[in-house]
XYZ file of C-alpha atoms in Angstrom:
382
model
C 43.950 -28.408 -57.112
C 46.314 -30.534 -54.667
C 45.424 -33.818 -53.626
C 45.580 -32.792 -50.243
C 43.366 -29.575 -50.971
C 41.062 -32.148 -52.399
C 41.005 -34.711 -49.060
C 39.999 -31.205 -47.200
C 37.382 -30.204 -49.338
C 35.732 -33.741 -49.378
C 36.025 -33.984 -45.386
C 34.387 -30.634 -45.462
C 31.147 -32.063 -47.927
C 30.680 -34.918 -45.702
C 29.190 -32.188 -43.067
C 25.435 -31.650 -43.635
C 23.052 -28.900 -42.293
C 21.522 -29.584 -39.149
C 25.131 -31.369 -37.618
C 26.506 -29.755 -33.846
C 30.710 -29.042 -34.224
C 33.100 -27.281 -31.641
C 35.164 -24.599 -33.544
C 37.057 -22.342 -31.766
C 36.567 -18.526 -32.549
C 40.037 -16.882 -34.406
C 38.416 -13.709 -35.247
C 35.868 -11.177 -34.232
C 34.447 -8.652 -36.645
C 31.486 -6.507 -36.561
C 28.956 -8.217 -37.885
C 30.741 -11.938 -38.361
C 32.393 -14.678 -36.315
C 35.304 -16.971 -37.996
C 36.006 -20.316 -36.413
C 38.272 -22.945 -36.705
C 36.186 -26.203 -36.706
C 39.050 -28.325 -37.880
C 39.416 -27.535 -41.810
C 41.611 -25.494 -43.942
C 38.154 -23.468 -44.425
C 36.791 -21.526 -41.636
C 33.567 -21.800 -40.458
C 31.653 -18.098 -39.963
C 28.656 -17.150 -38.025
C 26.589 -14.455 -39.277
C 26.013 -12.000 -36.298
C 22.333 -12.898 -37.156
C 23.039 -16.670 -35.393
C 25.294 -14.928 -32.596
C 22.694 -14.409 -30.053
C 18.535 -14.778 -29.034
C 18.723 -11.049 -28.905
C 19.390 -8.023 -31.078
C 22.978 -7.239 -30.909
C 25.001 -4.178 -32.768
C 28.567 -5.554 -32.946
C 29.654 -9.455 -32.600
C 32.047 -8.651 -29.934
C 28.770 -8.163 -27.446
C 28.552 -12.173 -28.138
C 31.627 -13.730 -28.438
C 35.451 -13.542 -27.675
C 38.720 -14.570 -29.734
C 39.741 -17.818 -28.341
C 36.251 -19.077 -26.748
C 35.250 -22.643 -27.407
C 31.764 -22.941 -28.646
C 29.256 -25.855 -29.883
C 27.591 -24.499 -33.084
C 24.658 -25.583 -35.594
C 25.666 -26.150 -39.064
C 23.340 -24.192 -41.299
C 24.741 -24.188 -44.651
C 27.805 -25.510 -45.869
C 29.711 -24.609 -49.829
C 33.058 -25.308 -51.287
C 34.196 -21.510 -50.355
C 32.676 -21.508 -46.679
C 30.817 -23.185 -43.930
C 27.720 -21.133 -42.352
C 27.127 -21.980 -38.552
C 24.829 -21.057 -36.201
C 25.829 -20.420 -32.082
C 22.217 -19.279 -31.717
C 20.461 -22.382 -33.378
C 22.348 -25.174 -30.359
C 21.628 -22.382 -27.396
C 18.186 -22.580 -28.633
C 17.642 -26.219 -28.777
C 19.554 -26.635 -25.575
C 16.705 -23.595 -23.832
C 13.593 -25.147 -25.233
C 14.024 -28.188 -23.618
C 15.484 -27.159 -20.696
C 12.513 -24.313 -20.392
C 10.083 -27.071 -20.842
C 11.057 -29.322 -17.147
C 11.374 -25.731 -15.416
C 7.140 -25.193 -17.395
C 6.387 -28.535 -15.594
C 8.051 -28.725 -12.106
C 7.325 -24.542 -12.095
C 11.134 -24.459 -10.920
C 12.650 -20.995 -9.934
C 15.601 -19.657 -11.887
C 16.916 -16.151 -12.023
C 17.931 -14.372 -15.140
C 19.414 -10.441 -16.304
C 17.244 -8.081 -17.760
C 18.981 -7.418 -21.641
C 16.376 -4.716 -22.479
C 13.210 -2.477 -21.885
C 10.668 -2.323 -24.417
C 7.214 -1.570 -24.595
C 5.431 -3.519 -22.603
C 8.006 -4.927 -20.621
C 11.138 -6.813 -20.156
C 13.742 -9.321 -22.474
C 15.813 -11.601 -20.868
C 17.773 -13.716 -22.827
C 17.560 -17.337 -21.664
C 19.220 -19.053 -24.272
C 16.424 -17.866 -26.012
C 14.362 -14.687 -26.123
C 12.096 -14.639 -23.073
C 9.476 -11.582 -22.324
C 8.014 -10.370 -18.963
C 5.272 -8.343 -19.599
C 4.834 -5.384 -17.468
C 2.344 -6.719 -15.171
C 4.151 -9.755 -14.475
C 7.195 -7.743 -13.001
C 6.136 -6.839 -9.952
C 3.255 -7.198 -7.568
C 2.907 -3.205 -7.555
C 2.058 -1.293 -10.730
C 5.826 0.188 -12.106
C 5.743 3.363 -14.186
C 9.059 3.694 -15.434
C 11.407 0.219 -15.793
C 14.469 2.260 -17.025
C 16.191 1.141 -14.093
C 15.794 -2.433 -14.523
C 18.623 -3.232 -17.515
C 20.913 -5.049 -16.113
C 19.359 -6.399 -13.094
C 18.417 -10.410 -11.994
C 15.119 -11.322 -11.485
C 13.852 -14.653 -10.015
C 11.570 -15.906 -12.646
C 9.276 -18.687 -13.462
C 8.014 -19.783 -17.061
C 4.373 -18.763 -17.746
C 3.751 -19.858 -21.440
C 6.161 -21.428 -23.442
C 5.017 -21.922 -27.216
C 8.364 -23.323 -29.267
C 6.432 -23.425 -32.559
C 6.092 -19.943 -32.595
C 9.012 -19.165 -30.560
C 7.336 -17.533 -27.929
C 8.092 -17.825 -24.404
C 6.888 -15.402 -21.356
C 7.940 -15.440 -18.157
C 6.943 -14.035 -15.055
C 8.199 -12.140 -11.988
C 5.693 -11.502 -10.117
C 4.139 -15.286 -9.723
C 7.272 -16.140 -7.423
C 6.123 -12.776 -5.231
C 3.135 -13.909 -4.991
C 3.534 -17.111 -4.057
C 6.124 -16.202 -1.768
C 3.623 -13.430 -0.016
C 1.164 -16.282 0.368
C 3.846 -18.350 2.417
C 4.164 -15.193 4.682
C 0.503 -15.322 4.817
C 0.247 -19.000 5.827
C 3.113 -18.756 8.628
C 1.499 -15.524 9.559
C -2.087 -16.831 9.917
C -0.390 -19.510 12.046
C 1.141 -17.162 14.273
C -1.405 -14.431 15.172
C -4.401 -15.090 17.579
C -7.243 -12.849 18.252
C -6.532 -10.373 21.489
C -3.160 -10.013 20.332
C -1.321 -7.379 20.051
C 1.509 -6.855 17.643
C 3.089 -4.021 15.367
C 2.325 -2.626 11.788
C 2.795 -0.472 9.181
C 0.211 1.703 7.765
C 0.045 0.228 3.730
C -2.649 2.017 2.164
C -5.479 4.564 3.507
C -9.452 4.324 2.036
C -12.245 6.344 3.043
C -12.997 3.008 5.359
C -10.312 2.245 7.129
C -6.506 1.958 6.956
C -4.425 -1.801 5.697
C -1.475 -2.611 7.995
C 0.814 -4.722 7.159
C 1.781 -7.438 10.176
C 4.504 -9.324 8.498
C 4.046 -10.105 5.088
C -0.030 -9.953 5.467
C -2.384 -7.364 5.431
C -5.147 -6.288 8.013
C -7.621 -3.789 7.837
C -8.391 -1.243 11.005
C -11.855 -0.007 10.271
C -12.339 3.420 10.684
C -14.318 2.990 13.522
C -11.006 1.381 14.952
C -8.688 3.993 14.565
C -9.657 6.112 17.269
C -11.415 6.742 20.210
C -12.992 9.979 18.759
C -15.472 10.037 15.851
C -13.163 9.877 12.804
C -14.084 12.018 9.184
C -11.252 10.147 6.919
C -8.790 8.209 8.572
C -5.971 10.574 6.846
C -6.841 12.516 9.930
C -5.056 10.747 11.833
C -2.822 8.549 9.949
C -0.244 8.276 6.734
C 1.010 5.305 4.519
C 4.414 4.238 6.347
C 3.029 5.007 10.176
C 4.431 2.036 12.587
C 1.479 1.250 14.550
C 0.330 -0.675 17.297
C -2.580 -2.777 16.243
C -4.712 -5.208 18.066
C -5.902 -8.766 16.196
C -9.497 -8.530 16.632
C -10.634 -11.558 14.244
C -9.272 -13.673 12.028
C -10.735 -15.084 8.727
C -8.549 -17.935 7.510
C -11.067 -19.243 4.644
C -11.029 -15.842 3.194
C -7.853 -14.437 4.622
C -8.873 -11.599 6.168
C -7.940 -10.039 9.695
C -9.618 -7.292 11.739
C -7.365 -4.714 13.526
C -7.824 -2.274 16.262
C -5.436 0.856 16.579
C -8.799 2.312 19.270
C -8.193 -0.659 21.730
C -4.328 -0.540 21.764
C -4.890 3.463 22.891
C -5.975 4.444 26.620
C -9.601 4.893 26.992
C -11.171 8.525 26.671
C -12.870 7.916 29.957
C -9.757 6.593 32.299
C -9.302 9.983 33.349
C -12.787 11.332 33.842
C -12.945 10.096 37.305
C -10.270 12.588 38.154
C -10.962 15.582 36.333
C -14.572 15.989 35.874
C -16.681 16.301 38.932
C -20.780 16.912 39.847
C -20.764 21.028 39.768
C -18.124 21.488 37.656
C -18.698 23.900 34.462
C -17.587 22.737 31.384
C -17.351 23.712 27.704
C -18.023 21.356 24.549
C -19.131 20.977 21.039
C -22.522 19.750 20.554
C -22.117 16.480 18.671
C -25.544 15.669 17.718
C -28.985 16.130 18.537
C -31.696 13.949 19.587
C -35.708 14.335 20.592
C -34.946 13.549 24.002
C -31.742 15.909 24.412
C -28.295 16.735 22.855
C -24.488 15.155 22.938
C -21.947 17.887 23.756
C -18.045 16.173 23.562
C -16.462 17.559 26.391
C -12.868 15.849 26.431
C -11.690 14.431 23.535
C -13.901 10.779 22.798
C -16.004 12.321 26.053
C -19.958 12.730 25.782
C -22.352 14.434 28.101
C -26.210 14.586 27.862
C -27.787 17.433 28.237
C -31.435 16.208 28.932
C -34.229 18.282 26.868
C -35.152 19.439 30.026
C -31.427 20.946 31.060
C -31.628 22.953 27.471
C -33.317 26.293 28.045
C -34.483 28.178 30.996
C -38.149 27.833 28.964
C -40.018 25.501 28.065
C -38.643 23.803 24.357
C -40.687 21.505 21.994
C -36.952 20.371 20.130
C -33.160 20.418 20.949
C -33.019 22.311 17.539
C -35.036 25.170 19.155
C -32.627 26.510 21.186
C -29.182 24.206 19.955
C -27.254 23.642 16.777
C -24.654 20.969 15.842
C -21.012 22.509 15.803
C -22.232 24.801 18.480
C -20.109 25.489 21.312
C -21.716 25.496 24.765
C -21.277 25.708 28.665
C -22.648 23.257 30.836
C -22.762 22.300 34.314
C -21.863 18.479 35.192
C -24.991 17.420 37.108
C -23.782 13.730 37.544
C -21.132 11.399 36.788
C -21.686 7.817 35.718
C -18.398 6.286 35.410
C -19.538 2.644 34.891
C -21.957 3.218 32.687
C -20.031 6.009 31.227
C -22.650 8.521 31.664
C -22.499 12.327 32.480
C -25.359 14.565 32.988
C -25.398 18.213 31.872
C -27.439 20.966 32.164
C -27.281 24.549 30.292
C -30.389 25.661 31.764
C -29.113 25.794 35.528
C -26.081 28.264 34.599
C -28.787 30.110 32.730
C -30.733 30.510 35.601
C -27.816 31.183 37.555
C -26.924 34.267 35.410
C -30.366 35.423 35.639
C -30.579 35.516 39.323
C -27.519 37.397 39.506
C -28.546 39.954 37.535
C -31.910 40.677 39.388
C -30.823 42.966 41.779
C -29.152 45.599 39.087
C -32.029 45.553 36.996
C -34.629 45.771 39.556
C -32.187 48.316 40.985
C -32.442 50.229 37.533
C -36.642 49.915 37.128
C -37.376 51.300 40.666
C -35.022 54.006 40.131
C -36.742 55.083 36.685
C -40.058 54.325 37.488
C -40.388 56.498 40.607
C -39.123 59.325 39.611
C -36.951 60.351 42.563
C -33.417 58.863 43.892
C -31.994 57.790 46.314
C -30.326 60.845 47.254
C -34.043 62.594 47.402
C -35.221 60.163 50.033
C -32.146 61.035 52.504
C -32.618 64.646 51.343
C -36.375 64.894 52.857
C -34.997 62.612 56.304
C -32.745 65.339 56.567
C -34.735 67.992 56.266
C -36.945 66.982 59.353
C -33.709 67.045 61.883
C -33.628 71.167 61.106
């Protein structure tokens, strides 16, 4: 062996595992690196210490010509073993550890989908689970590979190289800045616009920028309302009015009903003392029954104004559902009050009938007609 041969073989002992060197990378195979870090013997990289992440060829890692700072992890006569992966590593864990503490922000590219969530590769393997993605549940992440998400570092265990991160804590901390600005915005009595979120068998959530209010069902509308799906669907723009607001607990009460024109405005107009009108009755009660006879519009028909007889119940004579004709005795607008009776176009009906059927008895009863009497009148003029 030269002398020379011999120098470059010593130089190359006096490098021990665990030392950082630049190389620069000559060639690229499949599943190995070769550098030159400076010696007549090239320093390779397993595709193993290429990247955090599982990678098919070495290519995906590295490129002939790049500069890189690598790990010495073994080192022979024939060859020295380095590591790209090992300095990365070291480099991540501590910087991941000031982003743990100050909870900084930083955005990284989704590498893969597996079960249960998301890799990003961080200089180290990072995982978001599936419920830290997003503040909505996700079914299907297939379309995430390849796309940047703003991230913040949730648990970060370097013993057992574990590190998750999290999406959806920067959403939610960023929805609870809308909320704040938002809280500090609204007053009750004002009115602003939203969109319908989400529909229960309550009431209806509408968003108002970035916070969520609920419209009780009772709120929705002026007329008695089943399921508010009646009447409204998730992505509706509404106009809501801010009826209270709950900072402690951060809640806010909305009114669609009071942002609407009243049932009554027009009553004054188009429903007048004598008038006959048809409704549904709405409910029944001991001293009477509700008929609706304009859309959000009542009238009481007193117990009294039922029948044309004399009626222990409403549910003698009436039945909920049942539609009915009525005549408007009185109109209250004020107090928003109409009076109704059935039992005076009852007896109206039955007074105009009298004459025919009295008509009818005599004429079967006394066994002659009319055209009888004149017959004997005439018969006295001969």
């Amino acid at each position: 062996m030269s002398e020379q041969m011999n120098q470059e073989m010593a130089q190359v002992r006096t490098l021990s595992e665990g030392d950082v060197i630049t190389g620069t990378v000559t060639k690229v195979e499949d599943k190995a690196v070769y550098v030159n870090v400076g010696y007549k013997v090239d320093g390779i990289i397993p595709i193993s210490e290429l990247s955090s992440l599982h990678i098919e060829t070495a290519n995906e890692a590295v490129s002939v010509g790049e500069e890189l700072h690598l790990k010495v992890i073994k080192v022979t006569d024939e060859e020295i073993l380095l590591s790209k992966r090992a300095v990365q590593a070291e480099k991540a864990w501590e910087n991941l550890q000031k982003k743990l503490e100050t909870k900084e922000i930083f955005e990284a590219q989704v590498a893969d989908v597996v079960k249960g969530g998301l890799v990003v590769d961080v200089g180290i393997r990072g995982f978001i689970p599936a419920s830290l993605v997003e503040r909505h549940f996700v079914e299907d992440f297939s379309d995430y590979k390849g796309k940047t998400l703003r991230l913040r570092v949730i648990e970060l265990d370097k013993e057992n190289n574990k590190l998750i991160l999290s999406q959806r804590d920067v959403l939610d901390e960023e929805i609870e800045v809308q909320k704040k600005t938002a809280f500090e915005q609204l007053t009750p009595g004002q009115i602003v616009e939203g969109t319908v979120q989400r529909l229960t068998n309550f009431g209806a959530f509408v968003d108002i920028g970035g916070i969520d209010g609920l419209v009780h069902i009772s709120q929705i509308s002026h007329q008695r309302v089943e399921t508010p799906s009646e009447l409204l669907n998730e992505g509706d723009k509404v106009k809501v009015k801010i009826l209270s607001i709950d900072v402690d607990n951060g809640r806010i009460s909305l009114s669609i009903k009071d942002t609407l024109p009243g049932p009554w405005a027009d009553v004054s107009e188009t429903i007048h003392p004598g008038d006959v009108v048809e409704g549904e009755v709405k409910r029944l009660a001991s001293f009477g029954a509700f008929v609706e006879i304009a859309p959000g519009v009542e009238g009481l028909v007193h117990i009294s104004q039922i029948a044309n007889r004399h009626i222990g119940t409403p549910s003698e004579a009436l039945k909920e559902g049942e539609v009915v004709k009525a005549k408007v005795l009185d109109v209250n607008i004020k107090d928003k009050r109409i009076s109704l009776s059935i039992r005076d176009l009852l007896e109206a009906e039955e007074k105009a009938n009298i004459p025919t059927q009295e008509y009818q008895r005599n004429e079967e009863t006394s066994g002659f007609s009319l055209a009888d009497v004149i017959g004997d009148q005439l018969k006295k003029f001969k």
